[in-house]
Short mmCIF file of C-alpha atoms and ligand atoms in Angstrom, two decimals:
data_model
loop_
_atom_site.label_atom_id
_atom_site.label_comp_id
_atom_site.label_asym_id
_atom_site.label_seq_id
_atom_site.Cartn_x
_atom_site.Cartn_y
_atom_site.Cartn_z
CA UNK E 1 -29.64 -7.95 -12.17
CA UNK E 2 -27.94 -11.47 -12.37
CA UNK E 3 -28.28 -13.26 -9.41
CA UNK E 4 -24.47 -13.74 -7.93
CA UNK E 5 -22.35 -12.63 -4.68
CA UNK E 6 -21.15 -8.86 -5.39
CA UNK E 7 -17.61 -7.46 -4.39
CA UNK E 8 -18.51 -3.73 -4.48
CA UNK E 9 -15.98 -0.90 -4.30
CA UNK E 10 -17.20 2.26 -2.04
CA UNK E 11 -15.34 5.36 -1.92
CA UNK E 12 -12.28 6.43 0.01
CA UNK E 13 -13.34 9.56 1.73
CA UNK E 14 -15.57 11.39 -1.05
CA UNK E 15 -18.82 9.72 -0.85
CA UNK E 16 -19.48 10.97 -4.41
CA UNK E 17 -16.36 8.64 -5.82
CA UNK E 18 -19.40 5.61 -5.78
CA UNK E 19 -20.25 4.29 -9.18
CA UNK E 20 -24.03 4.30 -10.57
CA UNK E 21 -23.82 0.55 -10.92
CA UNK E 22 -23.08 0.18 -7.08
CA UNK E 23 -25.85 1.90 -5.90
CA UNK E 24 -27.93 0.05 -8.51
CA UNK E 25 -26.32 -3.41 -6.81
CA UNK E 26 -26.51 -2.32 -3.06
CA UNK E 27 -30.34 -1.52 -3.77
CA UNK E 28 -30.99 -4.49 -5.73
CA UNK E 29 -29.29 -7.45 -3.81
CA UNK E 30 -30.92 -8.94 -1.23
CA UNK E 31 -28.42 -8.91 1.58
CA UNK E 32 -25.25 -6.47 2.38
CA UNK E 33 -22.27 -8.00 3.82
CA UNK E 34 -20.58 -5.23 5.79
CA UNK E 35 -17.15 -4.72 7.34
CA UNK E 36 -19.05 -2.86 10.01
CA UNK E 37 -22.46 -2.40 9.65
CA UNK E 38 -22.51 0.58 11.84
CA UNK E 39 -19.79 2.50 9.50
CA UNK E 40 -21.48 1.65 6.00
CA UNK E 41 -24.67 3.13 7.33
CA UNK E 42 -23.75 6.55 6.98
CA UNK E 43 -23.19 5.07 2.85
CA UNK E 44 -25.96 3.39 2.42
CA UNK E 45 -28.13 6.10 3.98
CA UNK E 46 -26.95 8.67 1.79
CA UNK E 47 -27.85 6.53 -1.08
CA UNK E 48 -31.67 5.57 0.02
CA UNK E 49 -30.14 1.68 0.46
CA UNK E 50 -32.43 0.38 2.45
CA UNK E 51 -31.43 -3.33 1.70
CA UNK E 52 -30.72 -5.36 4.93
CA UNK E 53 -27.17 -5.71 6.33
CA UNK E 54 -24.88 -8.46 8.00
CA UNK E 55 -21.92 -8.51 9.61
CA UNK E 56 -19.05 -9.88 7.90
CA UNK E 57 -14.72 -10.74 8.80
CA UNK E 58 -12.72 -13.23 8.06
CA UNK E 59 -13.39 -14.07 11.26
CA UNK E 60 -16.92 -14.43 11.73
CA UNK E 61 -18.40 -17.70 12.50
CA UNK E 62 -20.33 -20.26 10.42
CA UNK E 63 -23.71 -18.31 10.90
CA UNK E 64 -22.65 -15.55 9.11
CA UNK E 65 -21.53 -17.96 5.92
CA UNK E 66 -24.46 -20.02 6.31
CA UNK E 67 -26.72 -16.63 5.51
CA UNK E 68 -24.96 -15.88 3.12
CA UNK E 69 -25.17 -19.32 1.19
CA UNK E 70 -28.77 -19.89 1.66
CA UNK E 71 -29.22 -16.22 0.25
CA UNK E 72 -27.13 -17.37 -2.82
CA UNK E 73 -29.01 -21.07 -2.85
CA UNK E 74 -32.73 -19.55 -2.87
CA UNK E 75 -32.00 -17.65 -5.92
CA UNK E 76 -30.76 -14.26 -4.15
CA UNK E 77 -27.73 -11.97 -4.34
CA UNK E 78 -25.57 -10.92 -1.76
CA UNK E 79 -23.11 -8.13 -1.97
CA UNK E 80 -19.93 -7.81 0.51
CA UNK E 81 -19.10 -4.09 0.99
CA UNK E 82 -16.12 -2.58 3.47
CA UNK E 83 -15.08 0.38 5.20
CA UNK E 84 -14.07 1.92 2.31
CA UNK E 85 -12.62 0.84 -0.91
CA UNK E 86 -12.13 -2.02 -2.41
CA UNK E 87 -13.05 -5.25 -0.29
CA UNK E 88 -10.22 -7.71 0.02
CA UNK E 89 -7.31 -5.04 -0.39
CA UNK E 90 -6.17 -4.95 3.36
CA UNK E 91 -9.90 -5.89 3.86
CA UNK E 92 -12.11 -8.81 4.73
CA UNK E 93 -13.09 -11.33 2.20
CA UNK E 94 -10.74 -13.17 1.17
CA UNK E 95 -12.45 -16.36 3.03
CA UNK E 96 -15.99 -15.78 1.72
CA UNK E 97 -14.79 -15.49 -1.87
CA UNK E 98 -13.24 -18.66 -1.81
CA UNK E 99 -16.47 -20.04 0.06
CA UNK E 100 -18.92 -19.09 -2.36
CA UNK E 101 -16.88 -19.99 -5.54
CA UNK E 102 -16.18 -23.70 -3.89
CA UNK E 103 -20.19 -23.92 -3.95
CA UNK E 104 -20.47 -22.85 -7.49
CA UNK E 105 -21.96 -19.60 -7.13
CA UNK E 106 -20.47 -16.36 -9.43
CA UNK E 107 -18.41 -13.80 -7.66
CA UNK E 108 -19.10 -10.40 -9.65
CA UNK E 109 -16.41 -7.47 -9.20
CA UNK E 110 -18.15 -4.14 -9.18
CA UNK E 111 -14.81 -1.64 -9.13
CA UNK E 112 -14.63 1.51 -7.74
CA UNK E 113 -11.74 3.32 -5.67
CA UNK E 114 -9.08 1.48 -4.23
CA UNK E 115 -6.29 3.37 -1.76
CA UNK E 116 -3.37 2.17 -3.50
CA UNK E 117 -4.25 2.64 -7.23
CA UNK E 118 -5.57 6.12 -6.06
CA UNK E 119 -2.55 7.17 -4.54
CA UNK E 120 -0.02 5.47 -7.75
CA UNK E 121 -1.78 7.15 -10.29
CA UNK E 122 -0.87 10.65 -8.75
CA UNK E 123 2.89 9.81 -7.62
CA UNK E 124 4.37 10.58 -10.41
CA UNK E 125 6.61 7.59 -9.30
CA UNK E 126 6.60 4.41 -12.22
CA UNK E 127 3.63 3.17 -12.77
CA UNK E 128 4.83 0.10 -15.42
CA UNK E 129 5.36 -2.24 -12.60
CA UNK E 130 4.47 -2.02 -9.00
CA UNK E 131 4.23 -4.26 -6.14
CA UNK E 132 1.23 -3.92 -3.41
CA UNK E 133 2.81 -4.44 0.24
CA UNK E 134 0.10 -3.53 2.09
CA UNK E 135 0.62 -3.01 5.97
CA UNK E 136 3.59 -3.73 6.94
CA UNK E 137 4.40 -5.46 10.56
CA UNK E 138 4.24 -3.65 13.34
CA UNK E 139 7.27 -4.94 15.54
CA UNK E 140 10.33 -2.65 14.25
CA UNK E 141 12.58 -5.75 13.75
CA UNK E 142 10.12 -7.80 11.47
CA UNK E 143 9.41 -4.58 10.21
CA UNK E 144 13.36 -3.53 9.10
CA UNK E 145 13.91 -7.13 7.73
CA UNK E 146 10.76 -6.94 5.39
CA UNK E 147 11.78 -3.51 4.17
CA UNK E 148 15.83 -4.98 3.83
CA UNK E 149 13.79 -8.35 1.54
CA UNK E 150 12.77 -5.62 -0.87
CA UNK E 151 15.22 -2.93 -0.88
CA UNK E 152 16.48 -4.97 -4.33
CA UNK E 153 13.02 -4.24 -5.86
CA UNK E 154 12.81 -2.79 -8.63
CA UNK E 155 8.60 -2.20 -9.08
CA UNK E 156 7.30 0.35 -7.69
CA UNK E 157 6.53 -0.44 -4.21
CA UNK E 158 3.18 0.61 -2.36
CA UNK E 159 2.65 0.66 1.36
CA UNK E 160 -0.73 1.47 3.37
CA UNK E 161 0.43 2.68 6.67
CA UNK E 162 -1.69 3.93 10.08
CA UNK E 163 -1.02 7.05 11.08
CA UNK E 164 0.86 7.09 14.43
CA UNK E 165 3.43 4.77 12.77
CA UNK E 166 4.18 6.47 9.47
CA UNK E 167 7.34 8.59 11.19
CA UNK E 168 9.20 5.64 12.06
CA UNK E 169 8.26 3.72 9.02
CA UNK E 170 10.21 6.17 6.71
CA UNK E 171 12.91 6.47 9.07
CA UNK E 172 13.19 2.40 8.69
CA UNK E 173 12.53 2.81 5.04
CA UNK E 174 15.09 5.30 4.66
CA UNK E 175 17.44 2.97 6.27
CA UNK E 176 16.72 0.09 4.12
CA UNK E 177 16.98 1.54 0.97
CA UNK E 178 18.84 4.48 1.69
CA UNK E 179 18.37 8.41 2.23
CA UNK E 180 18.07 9.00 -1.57
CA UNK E 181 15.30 6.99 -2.76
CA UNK E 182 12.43 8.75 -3.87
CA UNK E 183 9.31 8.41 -2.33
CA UNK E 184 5.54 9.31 -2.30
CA UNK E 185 3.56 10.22 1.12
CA UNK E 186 -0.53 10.48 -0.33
CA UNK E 187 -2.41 11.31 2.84
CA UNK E 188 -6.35 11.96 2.67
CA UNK E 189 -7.27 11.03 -1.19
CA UNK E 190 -10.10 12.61 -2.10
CA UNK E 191 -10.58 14.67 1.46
CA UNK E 192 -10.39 18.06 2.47
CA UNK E 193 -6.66 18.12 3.39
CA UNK E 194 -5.78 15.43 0.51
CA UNK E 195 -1.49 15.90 0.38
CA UNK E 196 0.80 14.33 -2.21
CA UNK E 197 4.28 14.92 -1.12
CA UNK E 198 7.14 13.78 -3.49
CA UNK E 199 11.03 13.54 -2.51
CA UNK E 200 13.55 11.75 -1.08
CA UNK E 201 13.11 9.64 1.87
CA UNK E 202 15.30 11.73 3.81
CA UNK E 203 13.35 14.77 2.81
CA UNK E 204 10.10 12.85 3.60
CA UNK E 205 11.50 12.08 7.02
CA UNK E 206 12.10 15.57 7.45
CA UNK E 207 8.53 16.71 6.10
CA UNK E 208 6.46 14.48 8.54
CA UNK E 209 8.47 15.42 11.76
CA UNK E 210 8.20 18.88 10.87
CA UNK E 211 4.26 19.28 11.19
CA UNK E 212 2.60 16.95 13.33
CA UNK E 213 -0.29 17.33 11.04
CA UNK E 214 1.72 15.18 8.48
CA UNK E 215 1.06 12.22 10.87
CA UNK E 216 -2.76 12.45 10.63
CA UNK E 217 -5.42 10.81 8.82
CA UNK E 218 -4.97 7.87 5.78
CA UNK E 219 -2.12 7.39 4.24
CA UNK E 220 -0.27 6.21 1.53
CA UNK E 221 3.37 5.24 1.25
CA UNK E 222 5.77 4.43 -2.34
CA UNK E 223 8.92 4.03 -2.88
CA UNK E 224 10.13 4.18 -6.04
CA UNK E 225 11.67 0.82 -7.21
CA UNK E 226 15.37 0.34 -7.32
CA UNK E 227 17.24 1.54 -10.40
CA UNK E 228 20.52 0.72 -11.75
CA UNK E 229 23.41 1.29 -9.56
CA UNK E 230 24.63 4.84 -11.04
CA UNK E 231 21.19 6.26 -11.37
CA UNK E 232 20.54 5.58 -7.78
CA UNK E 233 23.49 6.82 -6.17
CA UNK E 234 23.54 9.95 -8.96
CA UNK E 235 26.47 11.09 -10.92
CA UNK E 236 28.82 13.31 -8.28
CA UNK E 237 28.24 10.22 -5.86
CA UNK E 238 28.99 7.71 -7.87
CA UNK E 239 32.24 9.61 -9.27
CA UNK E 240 33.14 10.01 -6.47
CA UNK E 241 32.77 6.83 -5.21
CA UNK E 242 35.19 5.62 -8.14
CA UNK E 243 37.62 8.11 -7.67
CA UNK E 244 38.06 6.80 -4.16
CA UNK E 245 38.15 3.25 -4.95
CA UNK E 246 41.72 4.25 -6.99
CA UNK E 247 43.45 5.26 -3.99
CA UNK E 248 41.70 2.90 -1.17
CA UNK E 249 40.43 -0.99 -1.37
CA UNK E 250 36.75 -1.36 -2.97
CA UNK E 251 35.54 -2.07 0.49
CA UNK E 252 36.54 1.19 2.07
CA UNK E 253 35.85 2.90 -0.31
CA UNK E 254 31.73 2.13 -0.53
CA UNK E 255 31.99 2.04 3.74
CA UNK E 256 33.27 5.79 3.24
CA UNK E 257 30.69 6.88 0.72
CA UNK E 258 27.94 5.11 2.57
CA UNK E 259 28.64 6.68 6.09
CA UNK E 260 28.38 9.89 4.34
CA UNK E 261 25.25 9.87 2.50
CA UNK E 262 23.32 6.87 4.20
CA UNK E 263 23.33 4.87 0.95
CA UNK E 264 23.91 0.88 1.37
CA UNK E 265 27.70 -0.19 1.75
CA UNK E 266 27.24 -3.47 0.45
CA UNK E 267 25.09 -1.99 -2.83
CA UNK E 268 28.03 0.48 -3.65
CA UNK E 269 30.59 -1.85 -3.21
CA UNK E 270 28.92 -4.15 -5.65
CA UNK E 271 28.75 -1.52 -7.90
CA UNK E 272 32.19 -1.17 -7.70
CA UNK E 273 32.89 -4.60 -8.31
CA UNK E 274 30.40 -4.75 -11.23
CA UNK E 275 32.97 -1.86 -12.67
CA UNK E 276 35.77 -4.05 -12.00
CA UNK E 277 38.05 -0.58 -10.72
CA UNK E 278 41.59 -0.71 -10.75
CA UNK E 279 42.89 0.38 -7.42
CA UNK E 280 44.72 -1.17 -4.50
CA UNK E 281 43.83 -4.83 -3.33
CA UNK E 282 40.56 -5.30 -2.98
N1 SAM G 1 -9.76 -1.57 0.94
C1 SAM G 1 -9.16 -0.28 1.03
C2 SAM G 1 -8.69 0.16 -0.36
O1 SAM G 1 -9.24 -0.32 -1.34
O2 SAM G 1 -7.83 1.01 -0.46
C3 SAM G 1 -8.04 -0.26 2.04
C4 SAM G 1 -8.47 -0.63 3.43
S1 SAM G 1 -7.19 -0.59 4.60
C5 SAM G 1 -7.97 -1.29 6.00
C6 SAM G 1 -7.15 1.07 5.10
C7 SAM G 1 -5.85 1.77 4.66
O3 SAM G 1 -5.97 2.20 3.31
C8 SAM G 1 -5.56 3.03 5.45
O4 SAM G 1 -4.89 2.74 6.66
C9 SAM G 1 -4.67 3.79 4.48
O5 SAM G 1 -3.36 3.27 4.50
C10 SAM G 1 -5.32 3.43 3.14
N2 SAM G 1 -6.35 4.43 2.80
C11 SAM G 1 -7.68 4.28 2.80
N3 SAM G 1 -8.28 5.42 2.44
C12 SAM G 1 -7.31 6.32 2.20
C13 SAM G 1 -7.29 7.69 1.80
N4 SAM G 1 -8.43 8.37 1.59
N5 SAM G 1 -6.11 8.31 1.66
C14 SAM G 1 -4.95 7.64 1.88
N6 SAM G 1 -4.90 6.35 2.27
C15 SAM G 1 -6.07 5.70 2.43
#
């Protein structure tokens, strides 16, 4: 094994989801930089890794980097594992990878599962493009006006999301980019009650506060990426919407059509405007 500090990928809930060459690495380095030591060792004993551990956050003081370096400087290997997944994706190490590179040493990805990529490659939402949001904040205001910064995205756009939260985070989501966007709730990957629930996010809404049991465990959140102004709104809407911007200004029109099926005023009224619909004054 080349000596080197190891980013290693553990699984997501299946313990089985870990690669050969991680359990080679975990057994071989010399160290283990943990999230939480306490947590991997239910990993690493299921594995016969026997290797020593540390404990490692972005916020841990100098000791902890010191370690690690004079691991790294005597020759040795050190690899940083988390909770679960991939370190550095809403995880710890961010700090430590830029520490060791600045001293010259090689940082060696060893991938494995990863929440996000998990839950995107069974959406069934695009997969071309798509923009990792990670948690979003946790004060409703900052919350709305991050969700409003991106409602005009058009990637993909995937959210990790605690548990307690996730029924007011698709109400706000439905409210910044409207009742009809589709949307992807993937709770438990790779556990026993493992859900991928597809629809709008007025039907998601619905879903969660239906069963309680919706609001449990890990979870995923996407939202499909914004699509042209027609396709979004759907044909009978969006005839509709032109049909009323003959008889009324563009602007009452779009507040009419929005109030009635929670779509954004000011998007349909743009739409209207890119159409350039004869009516009344505008
Ligand atoms: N580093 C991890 C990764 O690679 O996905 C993510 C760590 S982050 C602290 C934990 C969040 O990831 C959870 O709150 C949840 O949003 C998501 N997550 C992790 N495991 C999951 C699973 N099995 N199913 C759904 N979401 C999961």
């Amino acid at each position: 094994m080349d000596s080197g500090f190891y980013i290693v990928a553990t699984p997501i809930g299946n313990l089985r989801d870990m690669s050969y060459r991680a359990v080679d690495i975990l057994q071989g380095v010399d160290l283990i930089a943990a999230e939480d030591t306490r947590h991997s060792q239910r990993l690493l004993q299921h594995y016969t890794i026997t290797t020593p551990t540390l404990a490692y956050h972005d916020h841990s003081d100098e000791r902890a980097l010191i370690k690690i370096e004079n691991c790294l400087a005597s020759g040795g290997s050190v690899a940083l594992v988390s909770d679960a997944g991939t370190p550095l994706i809403s995880d710890p190490g961010y700090r430590l990878v830029r520490f060791v590179q600045e001293r010259g040493y090689a940082v060696r990805p060893v991938p494995g599962a990863c929440a996000a990529i998990a839950a995107l490659s069974v959406s069934g939402l695009a997969t071309d493009r798509f923009m990792f949001e990670g948690f979003l904040p946790v004060k409703p205001g900052t919350r709305s006006n991050r969700l409003e910064s991106l409602a005009g995205e058009t990637a993909t756009l995937i959210f990790y999301e605690a548990p307690h939260r996730v029924r007011d985070c698709l109400e706000a989501m439905r409210n910044a980019f409207g009742s009809e966007r589709e949307a992807v709730l993937a709770r438990e990957i790779t556990k026993t009650f493992e859900t991928v629930k597809r629809g709008s996010l007025a039907e998601l809404v619905g879903f969660v506060g239906a069963d309680d049991n919706q609001q449990r465990g890990e979870i995923v959140i996407l939202v499909a990426g914004k699509r042209g102004g027609e396709q979004e709104m759907g044909e009978r809407t969006s005839a509709l919407l032109r049909r009323l911007a003959q008889e009324l200004p563009a602007k009452r029109a779009a507040a009419i059509v929005a109030e009635h099926t929670g779509l954004r005023k000011k998007e349909l009224y743009r739409y209207l405007l890119s159409l350039k619909v004869d009516g009344p004054s505008k």
